[in-house]
PDB file of C-alpha atoms in Angstrom:
ATOM      1  CA  MET A   1       0.026   0.132  -0.117  1.00  0.00           C
ATOM      2  CA  GLY A   2       2.752   2.556   1.019  1.00  0.00           C
ATOM      3  CA  LEU A   3       5.065   1.619  -1.891  1.00  0.00           C
ATOM      4  CA  GLU A   4       1.934   2.022  -4.184  1.00  0.00           C
ATOM      5  CA  LEU A   5       0.980   5.767  -2.848  1.00  0.00           C
ATOM      6  CA  PHE A   6       4.637   6.510  -2.792  1.00  0.00           C
ATOM      7  CA  ARG A   7       4.724   5.060  -6.810  1.00  0.00           C
ATOM      8  CA  THR A   8       1.379   7.036  -7.652  1.00  0.00           C
ATOM      9  CA  HIS A   9       2.373  10.674  -5.795  1.00  0.00           C
ATOM     10  CA  ILE A  10       6.639  10.755  -6.301  1.00  0.00           C
ATOM     11  CA  ILE A  11       8.018   8.342  -8.882  1.00  0.00           C
ATOM     12  CA  SER A  12       5.141   8.505 -11.578  1.00  0.00           C
ATOM     13  CA  ASP A  13       6.145  12.357 -11.321  1.00  0.00           C
ATOM     14  CA  GLN A  14       8.793  12.462 -14.414  1.00  0.00           C
ATOM     15  CA  LYS A  15      10.605  15.284 -12.826  1.00  0.00           C
ATOM     16  CA  VAL A  16      11.103  13.884  -9.232  1.00  0.00           C
ATOM     17  CA  GLN A  17      11.758  10.620 -11.171  1.00  0.00           C
ATOM     18  CA  ASN A  18      14.828  12.301 -13.039  1.00  0.00           C
ATOM     19  CA  LYS A  19      15.999  14.191  -9.962  1.00  0.00           C
ATOM     20  CA  THR A  20      16.185  11.036  -7.946  1.00  0.00           C
ATOM     21  CA  ILE A  21      18.045   8.906 -10.853  1.00  0.00           C
ATOM     22  CA  ASP A  22      20.480  11.601 -11.430  1.00  0.00           C
ATOM     23  CA  GLY A  23      21.028  11.700  -7.392  1.00  0.00           C
ATOM     24  CA  ILE A  24      21.536   8.347  -7.739  1.00  0.00           C
ATOM     25  CA  LEU A  25      24.154   8.305 -10.611  1.00  0.00           C
ATOM     26  CA  LEU A  26      25.776  11.279  -9.178  1.00  0.00           C
ATOM     27  CA  LEU A  27      26.832   9.271  -5.738  1.00  0.00           C
ATOM     28  CA  ILE A  28      27.694   6.245  -8.173  1.00  0.00           C
ATOM     29  CA  GLU A  29      30.138   8.805  -9.610  1.00  0.00           C
ATOM     30  CA  ARG A  30      31.576   9.959  -6.743  1.00  0.00           C
ATOM     31  CA  GLU A  31      32.127   6.459  -5.724  1.00  0.00           C
ATOM     32  CA  ARG A  32      34.004   5.783  -8.666  1.00  0.00           C
ATOM     33  CA  ASN A  33      35.994   8.776  -8.175  1.00  0.00           C
ATOM     34  CA  GLY A  34      37.417   7.682  -4.358  1.00  0.00           C
ATOM     35  CA  GLU A  35      35.108   9.491  -2.436  1.00  0.00           C
ATOM     36  CA  ALA A  36      33.749   7.652   0.343  1.00  0.00           C
ATOM     37  CA  ILE A  37      29.290   7.259   0.194  1.00  0.00           C
ATOM     38  CA  ASP A  38      26.777   5.544   2.107  1.00  0.00           C
ATOM     39  CA  ARG A  39      26.459   2.714   0.210  1.00  0.00           C
ATOM     40  CA  SER A  40      23.379   1.388   2.442  1.00  0.00           C
ATOM     41  CA  LEU A  41      21.438   4.987   0.986  1.00  0.00           C
ATOM     42  CA  LEU A  42      22.064   3.285  -2.594  1.00  0.00           C
ATOM     43  CA  ARG A  43      21.196  -0.179  -1.904  1.00  0.00           C
ATOM     44  CA  SER A  44      17.944   1.449  -0.328  1.00  0.00           C
ATOM     45  CA  LEU A  45      17.258   3.226  -3.189  1.00  0.00           C
ATOM     46  CA  LEU A  46      17.999   0.887  -5.952  1.00  0.00           C
ATOM     47  CA  SER A  47      16.034  -1.534  -3.905  1.00  0.00           C
ATOM     48  CA  MET A  48      12.860   0.484  -4.085  1.00  0.00           C
ATOM     49  CA  LEU A  49      12.800   1.128  -7.861  1.00  0.00           C
ATOM     50  CA  SER A  50      13.303  -2.658  -8.231  1.00  0.00           C
ATOM     51  CA  ASP A  51      10.233  -3.079  -5.876  1.00  0.00           C
ATOM     52  CA  LEU A  52       8.329  -0.444  -7.972  1.00  0.00           C
ATOM     53  CA  GLN A  53       9.434  -2.232 -11.287  1.00  0.00           C
ATOM     54  CA  ILE A  54      10.973   1.048 -12.555  1.00  0.00           C
ATOM     55  CA  TYR A  55      14.997  -0.177 -11.905  1.00  0.00           C
ATOM     56  CA  GLN A  56      15.453  -1.256 -15.604  1.00  0.00           C
ATOM     57  CA  GLU A  57      13.685   1.428 -17.603  1.00  0.00           C
ATOM     58  CA  SER A  58      14.409   4.020 -15.395  1.00  0.00           C
ATOM     59  CA  PHE A  59      17.851   3.564 -13.750  1.00  0.00           C
ATOM     60  CA  GLU A  60      19.894   0.689 -15.488  1.00  0.00           C
ATOM     61  CA  HIS A  61      20.127   2.010 -19.012  1.00  0.00           C
ATOM     62  CA  ARG A  62      21.100   5.528 -18.044  1.00  0.00           C
ATOM     63  CA  PHE A  63      23.503   4.170 -15.645  1.00  0.00           C
ATOM     64  CA  LEU A  64      24.886   1.720 -18.230  1.00  0.00           C
ATOM     65  CA  GLU A  65      24.952   4.940 -20.486  1.00  0.00           C
ATOM     66  CA  GLU A  66      27.082   7.011 -17.946  1.00  0.00           C
ATOM     67  CA  THR A  67      29.161   3.883 -17.497  1.00  0.00           C
ATOM     68  CA  ASN A  68      29.789   3.595 -20.898  1.00  0.00           C
ATOM     69  CA  ARG A  69      30.935   7.185 -21.279  1.00  0.00           C
ATOM     70  CA  LEU A  70      33.290   7.382 -17.937  1.00  0.00           C
ATOM     71  CA  TYR A  71      35.079   4.318 -18.908  1.00  0.00           C
ATOM     72  CA  ALA A  72      35.288   5.166 -22.944  1.00  0.00           C
ATOM     73  CA  ALA A  73      37.185   8.356 -21.875  1.00  0.00           C
ATOM     74  CA  GLU A  74      38.936   7.056 -18.783  1.00  0.00           C
ATOM     75  CA  GLY A  75      40.554   4.191 -21.393  1.00  0.00           C
ATOM     76  CA  GLN A  76      41.577   6.504 -23.753  1.00  0.00           C
ATOM     77  CA  ARG A  77      43.031   8.862 -21.067  1.00  0.00           C
ATOM     78  CA  LEU A  78      45.354   6.290 -19.162  1.00  0.00           C
ATOM     79  CA  MET A  79      46.395   4.441 -22.452  1.00  0.00           C
ATOM     80  CA  GLN A  80      48.043   7.148 -23.194  1.00  0.00           C
ATOM     81  CA  GLU A  81      49.347   7.949 -19.716  1.00  0.00           C
ATOM     82  CA  ARG A  82      50.385   5.008 -18.284  1.00  0.00           C
ATOM     83  CA  GLU A  83      52.645   2.117 -19.137  1.00  0.00           C
ATOM     84  CA  VAL A  84      51.045  -1.152 -19.793  1.00  0.00           C
ATOM     85  CA  PRO A  85      51.350  -3.214 -16.373  1.00  0.00           C
ATOM     86  CA  GLU A  86      50.213  -0.097 -14.780  1.00  0.00           C
ATOM     87  CA  TYR A  87      47.046   0.205 -17.076  1.00  0.00           C
ATOM     88  CA  LEU A  88      46.657  -3.588 -16.686  1.00  0.00           C
ATOM     89  CA  HIS A  89      46.597  -3.461 -12.671  1.00  0.00           C
ATOM     90  CA  HIS A  90      44.243  -0.418 -13.120  1.00  0.00           C
ATOM     91  CA  VAL A  91      41.677  -2.420 -15.756  1.00  0.00           C
ATOM     92  CA  ASN A  92      41.869  -5.258 -13.312  1.00  0.00           C
ATOM     93  CA  LYS A  93      41.184  -3.014 -10.526  1.00  0.00           C
ATOM     94  CA  ARG A  94      37.913  -0.762 -11.632  1.00  0.00           C
ATOM     95  CA  LEU A  95      36.437  -4.404 -12.894  1.00  0.00           C
ATOM     96  CA  GLU A  96      36.804  -5.749  -8.887  1.00  0.00           C
ATOM     97  CA  GLU A  97      35.152  -2.196  -8.062  1.00  0.00           C
ATOM     98  CA  GLU A  98      32.309  -2.664 -10.607  1.00  0.00           C
ATOM     99  CA  ALA A  99      31.645  -6.516  -9.497  1.00  0.00           C
ATOM    100  CA  ASP A 100      31.822  -5.269  -5.733  1.00  0.00           C
ATOM    101  CA  ARG A 101      29.212  -2.611  -6.686  1.00  0.00           C
ATOM    102  CA  VAL A 102      26.448  -5.435  -7.940  1.00  0.00           C
ATOM    103  CA  ILE A 103      27.286  -7.521  -4.715  1.00  0.00           C
ATOM    104  CA  THR A 104      26.755  -4.794  -2.418  1.00  0.00           C
ATOM    105  CA  TYR A 105      23.942  -2.243  -4.204  1.00  0.00           C
ATOM    106  CA  LEU A 106      23.581  -2.605  -7.654  1.00  0.00           C
ATOM    107  CA  ASP A 107      20.280  -5.596  -8.731  1.00  0.00           C
ATOM    108  CA  GLN A 108      22.119  -8.955 -10.106  1.00  0.00           C
ATOM    109  CA  SER A 109      20.439  -8.243 -13.656  1.00  0.00           C
ATOM    110  CA  THR A 110      22.914  -5.280 -14.109  1.00  0.00           C
ATOM    111  CA  GLN A 111      26.105  -7.385 -13.554  1.00  0.00           C
ATOM    112  CA  LYS A 112      26.343  -8.885 -17.087  1.00  0.00           C
ATOM    113  CA  PRO A 113      25.817  -5.527 -18.689  1.00  0.00           C
ATOM    114  CA  LEU A 114      28.175  -3.575 -16.420  1.00  0.00           C
ATOM    115  CA  ILE A 115      30.960  -6.278 -16.858  1.00  0.00           C
ATOM    116  CA  ALA A 116      30.831  -6.286 -20.355  1.00  0.00           C
ATOM    117  CA  THR A 117      30.523  -2.562 -20.598  1.00  0.00           C
ATOM    118  CA  VAL A 118      33.814  -1.898 -18.281  1.00  0.00           C
ATOM    119  CA  GLU A 119      35.378  -4.708 -20.572  1.00  0.00           C
ATOM    120  CA  LYS A 120      34.799  -3.288 -24.106  1.00  0.00           C
ATOM    121  CA  GLN A 121      35.830   0.200 -23.078  1.00  0.00           C
ATOM    122  CA  LEU A 122      38.939  -0.523 -20.931  1.00  0.00           C
ATOM    123  CA  LEU A 123      40.125  -3.615 -22.879  1.00  0.00           C
ATOM    124  CA  GLY A 124      38.237  -3.941 -26.004  1.00  0.00           C
ATOM    125  CA  GLU A 125      39.136  -1.095 -27.552  1.00  0.00           C
ATOM    126  CA  HIS A 126      42.724  -0.918 -26.761  1.00  0.00           C
ATOM    127  CA  LEU A 127      43.514  -4.415 -27.715  1.00  0.00           C
ATOM    128  CA  THR A 128      45.902  -3.853 -30.407  1.00  0.00           C
ATOM    129  CA  THR A 129      47.254  -0.533 -28.701  1.00  0.00           C
ATOM    130  CA  THR A 130      47.947  -2.443 -25.595  1.00  0.00           C
ATOM    131  CA  LEU A 131      50.220  -4.759 -27.190  1.00  0.00           C
ATOM    132  CA  GLN A 132      52.008  -2.603 -28.994  1.00  0.00           C
ATOM    133  CA  LYS A 133      52.890  -0.749 -26.336  1.00  0.00           C
ATOM    134  CA  GLY A 134      54.219  -2.970 -24.105  1.00  0.00           C
ATOM    135  CA  LEU A 135      53.760  -7.006 -25.126  1.00  0.00           C
ATOM    136  CA  ASN A 136      57.458  -6.835 -26.474  1.00  0.00           C
ATOM    137  CA  HIS A 137      58.873  -4.863 -23.220  1.00  0.00           C
ATOM    138  CA  LEU A 138      57.311  -7.568 -20.724  1.00  0.00           C
ATOM    139  CA  LEU A 139      58.387 -10.497 -22.883  1.00  0.00           C
ATOM    140  CA  ASP A 140      62.116  -9.098 -23.030  1.00  0.00           C
ATOM    141  CA  GLU A 141      61.823  -8.311 -19.020  1.00  0.00           C
ATOM    142  CA  ASN A 142      60.252 -11.653 -18.375  1.00  0.00           C
ATOM    143  CA  ARG A 143      57.587 -10.225 -16.233  1.00  0.00           C
ATOM    144  CA  ILE A 144      55.487 -13.206 -15.671  1.00  0.00           C
ATOM    145  CA  GLN A 145      53.231 -11.659 -13.336  1.00  0.00           C
ATOM    146  CA  ASP A 146      52.182  -9.163 -15.912  1.00  0.00           C
ATOM    147  CA  LEU A 147      51.784 -11.320 -18.657  1.00  0.00           C
ATOM    148  CA  SER A 148      49.386 -13.880 -16.531  1.00  0.00           C
ATOM    149  CA  LEU A 149      47.470 -10.443 -15.648  1.00  0.00           C
ATOM    150  CA  LEU A 150      47.344  -9.991 -19.587  1.00  0.00           C
ATOM    151  CA  TYR A 151      46.394 -12.934 -20.451  1.00  0.00           C
ATOM    152  CA  GLN A 152      43.854 -12.961 -17.906  1.00  0.00           C
ATOM    153  CA  LEU A 153      42.115  -9.629 -18.929  1.00  0.00           C
ATOM    154  CA  PHE A 154      42.480 -10.412 -22.636  1.00  0.00           C
ATOM    155  CA  SER A 155      40.912 -13.829 -22.468  1.00  0.00           C
ATOM    156  CA  ARG A 156      37.531 -11.963 -21.057  1.00  0.00           C
ATOM    157  CA  VAL A 157      37.288 -10.119 -24.390  1.00  0.00           C
ATOM    158  CA  ARG A 158      35.825 -11.620 -27.628  1.00  0.00           C
ATOM    159  CA  GLY A 159      39.002 -11.972 -29.889  1.00  0.00           C
ATOM    160  CA  GLY A 160      41.518 -10.766 -27.229  1.00  0.00           C
ATOM    161  CA  VAL A 161      43.421 -14.151 -26.896  1.00  0.00           C
ATOM    162  CA  GLN A 162      43.732 -14.273 -30.652  1.00  0.00           C
ATOM    163  CA  VAL A 163      45.068 -10.870 -30.739  1.00  0.00           C
ATOM    164  CA  LEU A 164      47.317 -11.426 -28.155  1.00  0.00           C
ATOM    165  CA  LEU A 165      48.430 -14.966 -29.768  1.00  0.00           C
ATOM    166  CA  GLN A 166      49.346 -12.968 -33.092  1.00  0.00           C
ATOM    167  CA  HIS A 167      51.176 -10.467 -31.413  1.00  0.00           C
ATOM    168  CA  TRP A 168      53.274 -13.146 -29.789  1.00  0.00           C
ATOM    169  CA  ILE A 169      53.930 -14.935 -32.838  1.00  0.00           C
ATOM    170  CA  GLU A 170      55.438 -11.904 -34.421  1.00  0.00           C
ATOM    171  CA  TYR A 171      57.370 -11.152 -31.359  1.00  0.00           C
ATOM    172  CA  ILE A 172      59.171 -14.808 -31.968  1.00  0.00           C
ATOM    173  CA  LYS A 173      59.442 -14.260 -35.795  1.00  0.00           C
ATOM    174  CA  VAL A 174      61.204 -11.299 -35.141  1.00  0.00           C
ATOM    175  CA  ASP A 175      63.313 -10.531 -31.579  1.00  0.00           C
ATOM    176  CA  ILE A 176      63.590 -14.347 -31.224  1.00  0.00           C
ATOM    177  CA  MET A 177      64.364 -16.089 -34.893  1.00  0.00           C
ATOM    178  CA  SER A 178      66.486 -12.958 -36.079  1.00  0.00           C
TER     179      SER A 178
END
């Protein structure tokens, strides 16, 4: 009864609904930027949206768009600023953070599209660049842990292992055979 009244008088007002979603997205953005936020508040708000059956239509779509935008920009910037091992560790950290968000306050239905978005923007869009920029160095320096992380991350993305294999074969042909 109370939830229905809330839906009728508050959430059905598009302006109020948009402001609520904006506030939720702002909290998540702050957390992604390293600020401490009230995660229980987010869990309650998102649970309420789920109970009202408006989670996916009102929140999830915008959340995934914002996530896509954030990680597209971050991937471009960090690929230029950081060395490959540092970038790979950052990607791994971001994937862990997003998985934790799903466990802590997001709906389970968001997990697959969220992780796929992060993988696409931080890995999929930079497969060749990552390898051109750092694979030879990692192999020359025998950086086993970094190579292992590279393989783990690339195996998460469609075509990632194949691209890695092609670059590795090229490395063997050029650097070892000559």
